[in-house]
Short mmCIF file of C-alpha atoms and ligand atoms in Angstrom, two decimals:
data_model
loop_
_atom_site.label_atom_id
_atom_site.label_comp_id
_atom_site.label_asym_id
_atom_site.label_seq_id
_atom_site.Cartn_x
_atom_site.Cartn_y
_atom_site.Cartn_z
CA MET A 1 122.01 19.24 49.83
CA SER A 2 122.99 21.19 52.84
CA SER A 3 120.63 21.41 55.86
CA PRO A 4 118.52 24.46 56.17
CA SER A 5 120.46 25.83 59.12
CA SER A 6 123.81 25.87 57.28
CA LYS A 7 122.39 27.88 54.41
CA ALA A 8 122.97 31.71 54.08
CA THR A 9 120.03 33.63 55.29
CA THR A 10 119.03 34.71 51.79
CA SER A 11 119.05 31.09 50.37
CA LYS A 12 116.49 29.96 53.09
CA THR A 13 112.77 30.19 52.67
CA TYR A 14 111.00 32.54 54.99
CA GLY A 15 109.37 29.38 56.52
CA GLU A 16 112.76 27.78 57.12
CA ARG A 17 113.93 30.85 58.98
CA VAL A 18 111.04 30.74 61.58
CA ALA A 19 113.14 28.37 63.62
CA SER A 20 116.05 30.72 63.83
CA HIS A 21 114.00 33.21 65.90
CA SER A 22 112.91 33.06 69.49
CA ASN A 23 110.90 36.31 69.31
CA GLN A 24 107.16 35.66 68.73
CA ALA A 25 106.66 38.89 66.58
CA ALA A 26 109.44 37.67 64.19
CA LYS A 27 108.16 34.22 63.98
CA ASP A 28 104.65 35.43 63.26
CA LEU A 29 105.75 37.81 60.58
CA LEU A 30 107.82 35.01 58.68
CA LEU A 31 104.89 32.64 59.05
CA THR A 32 102.52 35.13 57.53
CA MET A 33 104.87 35.77 54.62
CA GLU A 34 105.31 32.07 53.91
CA ARG A 35 101.43 31.56 54.40
CA LYS A 36 100.35 34.37 52.08
CA LYS A 37 103.25 34.37 49.75
CA THR A 38 103.98 38.09 50.24
CA ASN A 39 106.88 40.07 51.51
CA LEU A 40 105.07 43.43 51.08
CA CYS A 41 104.52 45.87 53.92
CA VAL A 42 102.16 48.65 53.05
CA SER A 43 102.96 51.97 54.69
CA VAL A 44 99.67 53.83 55.17
CA ASP A 45 100.68 57.27 55.81
CA VAL A 46 97.27 59.13 55.73
CA THR A 47 95.87 61.58 58.30
CA THR A 48 92.40 60.23 59.06
CA LYS A 49 90.91 57.11 60.63
CA GLU A 50 88.48 56.31 57.87
CA GLU A 51 91.06 56.85 55.24
CA LEU A 52 93.46 54.50 56.86
CA LEU A 53 90.93 51.73 57.52
CA LYS A 54 89.65 52.05 53.82
CA ILE A 55 93.14 51.55 52.54
CA VAL A 56 94.03 48.77 54.88
CA GLU A 57 90.77 46.99 53.90
CA ALA A 58 91.76 47.23 50.26
CA VAL A 59 95.52 46.17 50.61
CA GLY A 60 95.24 43.75 53.65
CA GLU A 61 95.10 40.68 51.67
CA SER A 62 98.19 41.41 49.63
CA CYS A 63 100.57 42.13 52.48
CA CYS A 64 102.24 40.47 55.40
CA CYS A 65 102.40 43.72 57.43
CA VAL A 66 100.71 47.23 57.65
CA LYS A 67 102.90 49.94 58.82
CA THR A 68 101.48 53.06 60.49
CA HIS A 69 102.41 56.51 61.79
CA CYS A 70 99.94 56.93 64.50
CA ASP A 71 100.87 60.47 65.35
CA ILE A 72 99.72 61.83 61.92
CA ILE A 73 96.14 60.66 62.36
CA SER A 74 94.11 63.60 63.47
CA ASP A 75 91.20 61.58 64.92
CA PHE A 76 93.27 58.66 66.39
CA ASP A 77 91.30 56.81 69.05
CA GLN A 78 90.74 53.42 70.59
CA ASP A 79 87.99 52.60 67.99
CA LEU A 80 90.66 52.82 65.34
CA VAL A 81 92.95 50.58 67.26
CA ASP A 82 90.14 47.93 67.75
CA ARG A 83 89.31 48.03 64.05
CA LEU A 84 92.85 47.78 62.86
CA VAL A 85 93.52 44.86 65.13
CA ALA A 86 90.38 43.17 63.92
CA LEU A 87 91.43 43.68 60.19
CA SER A 88 95.05 42.38 61.21
CA LYS A 89 93.22 39.14 62.34
CA SER A 90 90.72 38.82 59.58
CA LEU A 91 93.05 39.71 56.69
CA ASP A 92 96.07 38.04 58.33
CA PHE A 93 98.85 40.74 58.58
CA GLN A 94 101.18 42.08 61.26
CA ILE A 95 101.04 45.70 62.54
CA PHE A 96 104.24 47.70 62.59
CA GLU A 97 103.99 51.28 64.13
CA ASP A 98 106.86 53.19 62.62
CA ARG A 99 107.53 55.35 65.83
CA LYS A 100 111.33 55.66 65.31
CA PHE A 101 111.92 56.02 69.02
CA ALA A 102 115.13 57.99 69.81
CA ASP A 103 115.35 58.96 73.52
CA ILE A 104 116.77 57.47 76.74
CA GLY A 105 115.38 54.20 77.98
CA ASN A 106 113.05 55.63 80.67
CA THR A 107 111.41 58.01 78.36
CA VAL A 108 111.00 55.71 75.44
CA SER A 109 109.43 53.02 77.81
CA LEU A 110 106.82 55.61 78.67
CA GLN A 111 106.28 56.82 74.99
CA TYR A 112 105.83 53.07 74.03
CA SER A 113 103.40 52.02 76.81
CA SER A 114 101.49 55.19 77.51
CA GLY A 115 100.09 58.36 76.29
CA VAL A 116 97.29 58.69 73.79
CA HIS A 117 98.62 55.91 71.52
CA ARG A 118 99.65 53.19 73.89
CA ILE A 119 101.66 51.64 71.01
CA ALA A 120 102.80 48.54 72.66
CA SER A 121 99.19 47.37 73.35
CA TRP A 122 98.42 46.98 69.61
CA SER A 123 101.57 47.03 67.34
CA HIS A 124 103.44 43.78 66.91
CA LEU A 125 106.60 45.62 65.71
CA THR A 126 108.03 49.00 66.28
CA ASN A 127 111.43 50.64 65.52
CA ALA A 128 114.09 52.73 67.14
CA HIS A 129 117.07 54.76 66.29
CA ALA A 130 120.48 53.28 67.79
CA LEU A 131 121.73 56.77 68.48
CA PRO A 132 120.98 56.93 72.28
CA GLY A 133 122.83 53.58 72.99
CA ASP A 134 121.76 50.23 74.45
CA GLY A 135 119.41 51.93 77.05
CA ILE A 136 116.82 52.61 74.36
CA VAL A 137 116.52 48.87 73.68
CA THR A 138 116.53 47.94 77.36
CA GLY A 139 113.78 50.63 77.98
CA LEU A 140 111.52 49.39 75.11
CA SER A 141 112.18 45.71 75.84
CA THR A 142 110.73 46.14 79.44
CA VAL A 143 107.53 47.06 77.83
CA GLY A 144 107.55 45.00 74.73
CA LEU A 145 108.91 41.75 75.72
CA PRO A 146 106.17 40.75 78.10
CA LEU A 147 103.68 41.42 75.36
CA SER A 148 105.77 39.38 72.67
CA ARG A 149 106.52 42.40 70.63
CA GLY A 150 109.55 42.79 68.40
CA LEU A 151 112.00 45.68 67.69
CA LEU A 152 113.73 46.78 64.53
CA LEU A 153 116.82 49.10 64.74
CA LEU A 154 117.28 51.74 62.05
CA ALA A 155 120.64 50.80 60.61
CA GLU A 156 120.36 52.85 57.42
CA MET A 157 117.76 55.15 55.88
CA SER A 158 116.45 55.64 52.40
CA SER A 159 116.78 59.44 52.41
CA ALA A 160 119.42 61.33 50.47
CA GLY A 161 122.40 62.48 52.90
CA SER A 162 121.37 59.99 55.62
CA LEU A 163 124.03 60.06 58.36
CA ALA A 164 123.27 56.38 59.37
CA THR A 165 126.20 54.89 57.32
CA GLY A 166 129.57 53.22 57.90
CA ALA A 167 130.59 52.84 61.60
CA TYR A 168 127.10 53.94 62.77
CA THR A 169 125.49 51.16 60.75
CA ILE A 170 128.01 48.59 62.05
CA GLU A 171 127.59 49.67 65.70
CA THR A 172 123.82 49.30 65.11
CA VAL A 173 124.33 45.77 64.07
CA GLN A 174 126.41 45.06 67.14
CA MET A 175 123.79 46.58 69.32
CA ALA A 176 121.18 44.28 67.82
CA ARG A 177 123.41 41.26 68.51
CA ARG A 178 123.53 42.18 72.22
CA HIS A 179 119.70 41.92 72.40
CA PRO A 180 118.74 38.96 70.42
CA GLU A 181 115.41 38.26 72.30
CA PHE A 182 113.84 41.64 71.47
CA VAL A 183 115.68 43.07 68.46
CA VAL A 184 114.49 41.02 65.42
CA GLY A 185 116.06 42.95 62.50
CA PHE A 186 116.80 46.27 60.92
CA ILE A 187 115.37 48.91 58.82
CA ALA A 188 118.09 49.14 56.21
CA GLN A 189 118.89 49.10 52.43
CA GLN A 190 121.02 45.98 52.46
CA ARG A 191 121.97 42.97 54.53
CA VAL A 192 123.81 45.23 57.15
CA GLU A 193 124.75 42.37 59.32
CA ARG A 194 127.18 41.33 56.64
CA LEU A 195 128.98 44.71 56.86
CA ALA A 196 129.98 43.89 60.60
CA PRO A 197 132.54 41.26 61.63
CA PRO A 198 130.89 37.93 62.28
CA PRO A 199 129.57 37.40 65.76
CA SER A 200 132.25 36.37 68.23
CA SER A 201 130.30 33.37 69.55
CA GLY A 202 130.35 31.93 66.01
CA GLU A 203 126.58 31.23 66.56
CA GLU A 204 124.18 31.58 63.62
CA GLU A 205 122.01 34.58 63.44
CA ASP A 206 118.98 35.63 61.46
CA PHE A 207 117.88 39.22 61.12
CA LEU A 208 114.81 40.51 59.34
CA VAL A 209 115.79 43.27 57.04
CA LEU A 210 112.76 45.54 56.20
CA THR A 211 113.41 48.07 53.38
CA PRO A 212 111.59 51.41 52.72
CA GLY A 213 112.28 53.48 49.59
CA VAL A 214 110.62 51.17 47.24
CA GLY A 215 108.70 52.21 44.02
CA LEU A 216 108.06 50.70 40.52
CA VAL A 217 107.51 54.08 38.88
CA SER A 218 108.96 57.06 40.76
CA LYS A 219 112.61 57.42 41.52
CA GLY A 220 112.04 59.79 44.49
CA ASP A 221 110.22 62.78 45.84
CA LYS A 222 111.16 66.49 46.45
CA MET A 223 112.25 65.91 50.03
CA GLY A 224 115.05 63.43 49.72
CA GLN A 225 113.19 60.08 49.48
CA GLN A 226 114.87 57.70 47.03
CA TYR A 227 113.17 54.66 45.49
CA ARG A 228 114.58 51.30 44.17
CA THR A 229 112.50 48.41 42.75
CA PRO A 230 111.46 45.36 44.46
CA ARG A 231 113.99 43.41 42.44
CA GLN A 232 116.70 45.62 43.45
CA VAL A 233 115.92 45.41 47.12
CA VAL A 234 115.08 41.79 47.44
CA PHE A 235 117.07 39.97 44.85
CA GLU A 236 120.11 42.35 44.43
CA SER A 237 120.37 43.61 48.06
CA GLY A 238 118.99 40.55 49.81
CA CYS A 239 116.49 42.37 51.88
CA ASP A 240 113.46 40.50 53.22
CA VAL A 241 110.43 42.93 53.33
CA ILE A 242 109.70 45.75 50.83
CA ILE A 243 107.89 48.80 52.43
CA VAL A 244 105.72 50.71 50.01
CA GLY A 245 103.71 53.72 50.73
CA ARG A 246 102.71 56.27 48.04
CA GLY A 247 103.38 53.76 45.35
CA ILE A 248 100.28 51.90 46.52
CA TYR A 249 97.97 54.39 48.50
CA GLY A 250 98.82 57.19 46.01
CA GLY A 251 96.40 55.50 43.70
CA SER A 252 92.92 56.99 43.28
CA GLY A 253 90.60 54.54 45.07
CA VAL A 254 89.87 51.03 46.26
CA GLU A 255 90.30 49.26 42.93
CA GLU A 256 93.69 51.05 42.23
CA TRP A 257 94.88 50.40 45.89
CA LYS A 258 94.07 46.83 45.48
CA SER A 259 95.69 46.36 42.05
CA GLU A 260 98.85 48.25 43.03
CA ALA A 261 99.28 46.38 46.26
CA ASP A 262 98.95 43.10 44.30
CA ARG A 263 101.39 44.28 41.71
CA TYR A 264 104.06 45.02 44.45
CA ARG A 265 103.19 41.68 46.22
CA VAL A 266 103.94 39.79 42.86
CA GLU A 267 107.01 41.72 42.07
CA GLY A 268 108.40 41.33 45.71
CA TRP A 269 107.66 37.56 45.74
CA LYS A 270 109.13 36.92 42.23
CA ALA A 271 112.40 38.57 43.36
CA TYR A 272 112.45 36.42 46.48
CA GLU A 273 111.81 33.19 44.48
CA GLU A 274 114.61 34.23 42.05
CA ARG A 275 117.11 34.74 44.96
CA LEU A 276 116.28 31.23 46.34
CA LEU A 277 117.60 29.81 43.10
CA VAL A 278 121.01 31.44 43.50
O1 S5P B 301 114.81 55.04 55.98
C1 S5P B 301 113.64 55.04 55.97
C2 S5P B 301 112.87 54.59 57.01
C3 S5P B 301 111.42 54.50 57.02
S1 S5P B 301 110.72 53.57 58.24
N1 S5P B 301 112.89 55.65 54.96
C4 S5P B 301 111.57 55.72 54.96
O2 S5P B 301 110.84 56.22 54.02
N2 S5P B 301 110.78 55.14 56.03
C5 S5P B 301 109.35 55.11 56.11
O3 S5P B 301 108.78 54.43 54.93
C6 S5P B 301 108.81 56.58 55.91
O4 S5P B 301 108.55 57.12 57.19
C7 S5P B 301 107.41 56.32 55.21
O5 S5P B 301 106.45 55.95 56.17
C8 S5P B 301 107.75 55.10 54.42
C9 S5P B 301 107.91 55.38 52.90
O6 S5P B 301 106.90 55.83 52.29
P1 S5P B 301 106.82 56.10 50.68
O7 S5P B 301 105.57 56.78 50.46
O8 S5P B 301 107.94 57.04 50.23
O9 S5P B 301 106.84 54.80 50.01
#
């Protein structure tokens, strides 16, 4: 049998992959996934604090990560942050603010550290578009690295007609490789690092691929969203984390949120176990 380090990323367990990461947020996410047997990230896109906390309380046990859009919450305040962070500890999940930064380095460093949201103070992971060039990573890393945060680059999107394809996706992978201490992976629909030429150093690399556009029932919405199943995402495309929003919180109350979250957890984990056997 080959040693864990010589295996392909998708043949390793999440636990085995911890050693391939130097970034603390990446390590913590993988450890959480292994410990809780879940590769589910729940996207809680609701507009009030109480709604958000109620959903997180219901789904927190089933997921490794909760994804937020803090700028859609009308009564966002420090109390929400304190309660969300407390839930992340008691229910054992990471927090991912889906901020999709897209400006020059100086501006994003201020957007990340300051303003009403002070994202870096509470969110373990955040994400950015590669569009502005390497300065966006440098700007965010000056704030995030001292706090042991991690960054995901948007290499592809789930929406119809996305322009993040081809050379743009490959350039995004190359950008990630230039910042291995802070960029821990991608938002993408497949193992995008395999689209780019292998790293020139010949060194082994390990990126986390978090994938939105996941649904067991719906195939999409009226605004361009496109859904695939957990099996298509994790087994067929080799992605690591399924991001599910309306498929879970679209349910009508606590019991339904809980059972839907657990259903996605089971489906995602089954697909991961199946891929380990290949
Ligand atoms: O390509 C993307 C990237 C992201 S982060 N497509 C997406 O849908 N997202 C986010 O994932 C989106 O902003 C939303 O918060 C979530 C998908 O939600 P759902 O309700 O469609 O599952």
